[in-house]
PDB file of C-alpha atoms in Angstrom:
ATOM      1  CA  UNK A   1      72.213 -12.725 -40.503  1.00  0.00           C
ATOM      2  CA  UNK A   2      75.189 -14.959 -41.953  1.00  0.00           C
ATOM      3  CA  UNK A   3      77.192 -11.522 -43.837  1.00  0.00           C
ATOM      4  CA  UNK A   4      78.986 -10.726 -40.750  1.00  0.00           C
ATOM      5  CA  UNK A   5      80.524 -14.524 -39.699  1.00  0.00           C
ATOM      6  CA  UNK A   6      81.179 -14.518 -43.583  1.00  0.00           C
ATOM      7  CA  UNK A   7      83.432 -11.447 -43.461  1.00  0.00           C
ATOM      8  CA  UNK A   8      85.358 -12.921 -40.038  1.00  0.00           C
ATOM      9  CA  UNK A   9      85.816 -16.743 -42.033  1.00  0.00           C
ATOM     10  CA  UNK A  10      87.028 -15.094 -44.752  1.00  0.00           C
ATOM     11  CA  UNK A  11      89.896 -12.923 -43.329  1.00  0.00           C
ATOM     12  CA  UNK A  12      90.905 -15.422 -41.138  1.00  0.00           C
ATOM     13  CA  UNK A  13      91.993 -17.539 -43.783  1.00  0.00           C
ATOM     14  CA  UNK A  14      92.961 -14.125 -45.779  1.00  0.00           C
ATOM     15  CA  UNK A  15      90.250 -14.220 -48.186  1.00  0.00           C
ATOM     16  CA  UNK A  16      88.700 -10.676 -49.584  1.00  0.00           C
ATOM     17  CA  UNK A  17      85.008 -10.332 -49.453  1.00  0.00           C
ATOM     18  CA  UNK A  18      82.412  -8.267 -51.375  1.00  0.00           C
ATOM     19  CA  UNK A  19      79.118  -7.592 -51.061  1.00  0.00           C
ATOM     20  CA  UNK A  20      77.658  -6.275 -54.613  1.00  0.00           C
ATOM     21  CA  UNK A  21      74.159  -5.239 -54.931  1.00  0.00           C
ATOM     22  CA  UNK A  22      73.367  -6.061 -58.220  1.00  0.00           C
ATOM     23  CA  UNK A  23      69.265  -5.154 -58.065  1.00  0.00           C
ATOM     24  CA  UNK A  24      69.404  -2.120 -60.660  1.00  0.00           C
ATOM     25  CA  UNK A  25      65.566  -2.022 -61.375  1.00  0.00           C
ATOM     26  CA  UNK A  26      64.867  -1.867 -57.308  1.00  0.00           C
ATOM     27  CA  UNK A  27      67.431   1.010 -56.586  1.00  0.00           C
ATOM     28  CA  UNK A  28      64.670   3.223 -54.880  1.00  0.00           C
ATOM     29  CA  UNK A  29      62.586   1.125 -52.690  1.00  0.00           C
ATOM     30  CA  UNK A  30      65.483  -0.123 -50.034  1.00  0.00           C
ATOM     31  CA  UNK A  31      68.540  -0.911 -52.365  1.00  0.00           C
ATOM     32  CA  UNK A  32      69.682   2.730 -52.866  1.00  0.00           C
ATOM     33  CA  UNK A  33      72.855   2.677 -51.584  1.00  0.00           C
ATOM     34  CA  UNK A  34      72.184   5.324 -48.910  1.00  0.00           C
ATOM     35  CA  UNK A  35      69.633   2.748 -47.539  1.00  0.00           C
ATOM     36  CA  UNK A  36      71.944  -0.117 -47.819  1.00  0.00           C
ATOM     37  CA  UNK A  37      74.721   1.736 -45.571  1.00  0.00           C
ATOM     38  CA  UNK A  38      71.592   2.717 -43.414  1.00  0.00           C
ATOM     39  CA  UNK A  39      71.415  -0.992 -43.032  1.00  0.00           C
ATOM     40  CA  UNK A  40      75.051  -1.948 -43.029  1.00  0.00           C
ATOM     41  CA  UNK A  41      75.272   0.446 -40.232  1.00  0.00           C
ATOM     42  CA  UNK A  42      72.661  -1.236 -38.155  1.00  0.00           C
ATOM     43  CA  UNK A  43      73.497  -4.850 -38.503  1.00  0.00           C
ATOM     44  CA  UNK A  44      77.147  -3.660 -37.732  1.00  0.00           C
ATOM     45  CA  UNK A  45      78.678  -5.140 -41.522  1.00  0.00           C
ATOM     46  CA  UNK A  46      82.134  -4.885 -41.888  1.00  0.00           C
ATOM     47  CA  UNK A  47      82.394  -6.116 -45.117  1.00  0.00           C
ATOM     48  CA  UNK A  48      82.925  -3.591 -48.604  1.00  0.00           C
ATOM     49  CA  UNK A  49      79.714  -3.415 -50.071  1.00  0.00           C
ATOM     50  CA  UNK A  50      79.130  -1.928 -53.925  1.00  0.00           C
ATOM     51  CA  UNK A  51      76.808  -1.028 -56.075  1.00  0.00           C
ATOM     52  CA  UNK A  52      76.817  -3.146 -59.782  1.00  0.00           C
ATOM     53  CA  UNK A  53      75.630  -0.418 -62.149  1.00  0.00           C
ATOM     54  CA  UNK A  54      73.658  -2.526 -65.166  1.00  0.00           C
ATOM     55  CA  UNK A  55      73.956  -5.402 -63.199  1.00  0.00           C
ATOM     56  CA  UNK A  56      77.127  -6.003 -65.413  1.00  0.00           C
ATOM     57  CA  UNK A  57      79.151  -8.151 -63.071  1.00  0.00           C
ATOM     58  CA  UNK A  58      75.715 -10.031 -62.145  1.00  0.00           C
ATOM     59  CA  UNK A  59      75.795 -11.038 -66.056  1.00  0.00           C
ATOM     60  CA  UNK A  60      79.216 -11.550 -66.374  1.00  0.00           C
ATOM     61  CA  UNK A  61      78.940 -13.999 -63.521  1.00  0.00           C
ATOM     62  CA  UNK A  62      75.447 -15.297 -64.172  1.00  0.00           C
ATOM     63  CA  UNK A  63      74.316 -14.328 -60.693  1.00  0.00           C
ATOM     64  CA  UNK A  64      70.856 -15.425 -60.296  1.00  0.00           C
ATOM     65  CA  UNK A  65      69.623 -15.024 -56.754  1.00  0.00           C
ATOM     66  CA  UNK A  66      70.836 -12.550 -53.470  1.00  0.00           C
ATOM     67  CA  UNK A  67      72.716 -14.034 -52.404  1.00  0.00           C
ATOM     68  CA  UNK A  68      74.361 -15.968 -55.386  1.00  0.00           C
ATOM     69  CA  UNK A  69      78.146 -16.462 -53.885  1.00  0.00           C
ATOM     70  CA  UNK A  70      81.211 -16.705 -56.053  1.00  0.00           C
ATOM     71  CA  UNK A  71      84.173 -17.468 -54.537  1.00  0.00           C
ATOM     72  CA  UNK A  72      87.630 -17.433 -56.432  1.00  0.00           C
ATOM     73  CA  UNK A  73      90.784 -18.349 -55.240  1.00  0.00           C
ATOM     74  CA  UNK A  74      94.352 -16.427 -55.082  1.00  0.00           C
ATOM     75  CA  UNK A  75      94.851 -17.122 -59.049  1.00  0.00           C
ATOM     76  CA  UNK A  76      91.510 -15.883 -59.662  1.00  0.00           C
ATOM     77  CA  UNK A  77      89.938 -19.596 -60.317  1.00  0.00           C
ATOM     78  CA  UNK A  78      86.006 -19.785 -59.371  1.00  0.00           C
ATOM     79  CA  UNK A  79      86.556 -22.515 -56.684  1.00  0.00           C
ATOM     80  CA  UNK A  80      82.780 -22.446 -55.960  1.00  0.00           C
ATOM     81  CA  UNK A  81      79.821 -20.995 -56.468  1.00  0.00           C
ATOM     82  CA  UNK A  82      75.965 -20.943 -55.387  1.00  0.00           C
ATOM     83  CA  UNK A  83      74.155 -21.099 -52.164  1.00  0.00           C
ATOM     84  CA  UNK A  84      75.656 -19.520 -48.161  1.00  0.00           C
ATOM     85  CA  UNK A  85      74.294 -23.174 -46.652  1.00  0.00           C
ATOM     86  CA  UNK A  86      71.374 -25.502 -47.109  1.00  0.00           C
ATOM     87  CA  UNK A  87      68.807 -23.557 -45.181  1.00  0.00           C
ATOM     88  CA  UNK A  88      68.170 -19.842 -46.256  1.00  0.00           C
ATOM     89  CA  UNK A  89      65.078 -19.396 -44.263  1.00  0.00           C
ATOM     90  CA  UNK A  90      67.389 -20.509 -40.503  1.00  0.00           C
ATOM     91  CA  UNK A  91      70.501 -20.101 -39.941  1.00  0.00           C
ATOM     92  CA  UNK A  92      69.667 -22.558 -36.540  1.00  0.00           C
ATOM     93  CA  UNK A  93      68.945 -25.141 -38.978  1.00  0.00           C
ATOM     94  CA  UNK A  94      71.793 -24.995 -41.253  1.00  0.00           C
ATOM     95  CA  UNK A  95      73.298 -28.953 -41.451  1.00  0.00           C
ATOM     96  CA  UNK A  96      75.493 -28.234 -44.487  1.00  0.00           C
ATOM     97  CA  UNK A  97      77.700 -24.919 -44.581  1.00  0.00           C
ATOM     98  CA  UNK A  98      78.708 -24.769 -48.428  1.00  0.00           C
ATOM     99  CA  UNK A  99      80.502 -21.538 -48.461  1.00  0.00           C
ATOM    100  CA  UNK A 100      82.292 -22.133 -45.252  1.00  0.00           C
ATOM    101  CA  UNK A 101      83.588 -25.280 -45.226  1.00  0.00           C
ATOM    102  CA  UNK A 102      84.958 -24.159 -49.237  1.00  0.00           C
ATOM    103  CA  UNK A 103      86.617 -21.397 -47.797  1.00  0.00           C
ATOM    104  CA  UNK A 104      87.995 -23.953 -45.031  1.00  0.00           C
ATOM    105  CA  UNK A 105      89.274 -25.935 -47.955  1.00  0.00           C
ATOM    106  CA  UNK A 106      90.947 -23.388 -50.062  1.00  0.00           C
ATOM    107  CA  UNK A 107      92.857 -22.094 -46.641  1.00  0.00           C
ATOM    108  CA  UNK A 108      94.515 -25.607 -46.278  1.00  0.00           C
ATOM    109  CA  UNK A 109      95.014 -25.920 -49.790  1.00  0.00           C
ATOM    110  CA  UNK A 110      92.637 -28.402 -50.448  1.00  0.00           C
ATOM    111  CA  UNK A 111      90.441 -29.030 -52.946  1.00  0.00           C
ATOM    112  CA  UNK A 112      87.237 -27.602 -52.267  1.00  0.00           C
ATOM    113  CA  UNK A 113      84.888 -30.833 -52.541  1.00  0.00           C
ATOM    114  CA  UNK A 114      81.368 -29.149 -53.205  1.00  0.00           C
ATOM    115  CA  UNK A 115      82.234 -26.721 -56.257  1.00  0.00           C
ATOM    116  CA  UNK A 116      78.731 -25.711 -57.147  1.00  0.00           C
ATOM    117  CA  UNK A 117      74.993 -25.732 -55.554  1.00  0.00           C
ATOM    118  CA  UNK A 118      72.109 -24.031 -56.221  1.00  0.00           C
ATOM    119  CA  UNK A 119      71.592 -19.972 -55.203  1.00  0.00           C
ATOM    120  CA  UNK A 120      68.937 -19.733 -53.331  1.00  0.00           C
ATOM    121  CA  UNK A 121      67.410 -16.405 -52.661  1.00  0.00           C
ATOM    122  CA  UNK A 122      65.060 -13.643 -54.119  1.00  0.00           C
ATOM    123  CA  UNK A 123      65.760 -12.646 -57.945  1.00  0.00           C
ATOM    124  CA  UNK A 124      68.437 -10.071 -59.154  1.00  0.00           C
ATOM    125  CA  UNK A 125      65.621  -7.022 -60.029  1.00  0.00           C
ATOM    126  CA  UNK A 126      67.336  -6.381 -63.420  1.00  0.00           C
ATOM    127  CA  UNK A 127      66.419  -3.493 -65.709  1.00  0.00           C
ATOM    128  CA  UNK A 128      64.767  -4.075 -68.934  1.00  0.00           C
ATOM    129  CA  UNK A 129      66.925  -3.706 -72.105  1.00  0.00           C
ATOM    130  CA  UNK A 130      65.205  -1.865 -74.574  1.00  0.00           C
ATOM    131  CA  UNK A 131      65.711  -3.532 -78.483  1.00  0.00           C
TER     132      UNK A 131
END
């Protein structure tokens, strides 16, 4: 319930936004990407949204959790990373908005003051690697 107010931060202080589903071993049960624009559709997203084939950028990155949030400034700097806000379970009870206030920040051209917390969230599904 916190994607679309994401999206509408974002571009107002001309900030890109992604949504990459990185669960590769859960592709048929709800994360196809046919049932993910299903659901895009409904809860009106108007984000991008991709698919991470081999979770490759979820490695790269070290993604743990969705949602684990990276966000990088114009030269491409990772200005913070981890958790949306301090209450994943209610949005209502949210006290600390991590995300937001860094992209706040990084439109004034300040220095975002909390650069990392923890992603909170259920597992990336990745596949197994065979040896």
């Amino acid at each position: 319930g916190r994607y679309n107010d994401i999206v509408k931060n974002a571009a107002k202080a001309g900030i890109e936004t992604i949504i990459i589903n990185s669960n590769e071993a859960k592709r048929d049960k709800g994360d196809s990407f046919d049932d993910m624009v299903k659901r895009a559709t409904s809860m009106s997203y108007s984000g991008n949204y991709a698919i991470d084939k081999g979770h490759v950028l979820a490695d790269a990155f070290g993604a743990k959790t969705t949602p684990h949030i990276f966000l990088f400034d114009a030269d491409l700097k990772l200005t913070y990373q981890g958790a949306i806000d301090d209450n994943v379970d209610r949005k209502s009870k949210v006290k600390v908005h991590y995300l937001k206030d860094a992209i706040s920040a990084m439109s004034k051209n300040a220095e975002v003051k909390i650069k990392e917390t923890k992603p909170v969230g259920c597992s990336i599904k990745r596949m197994k690697v065979a040896d």
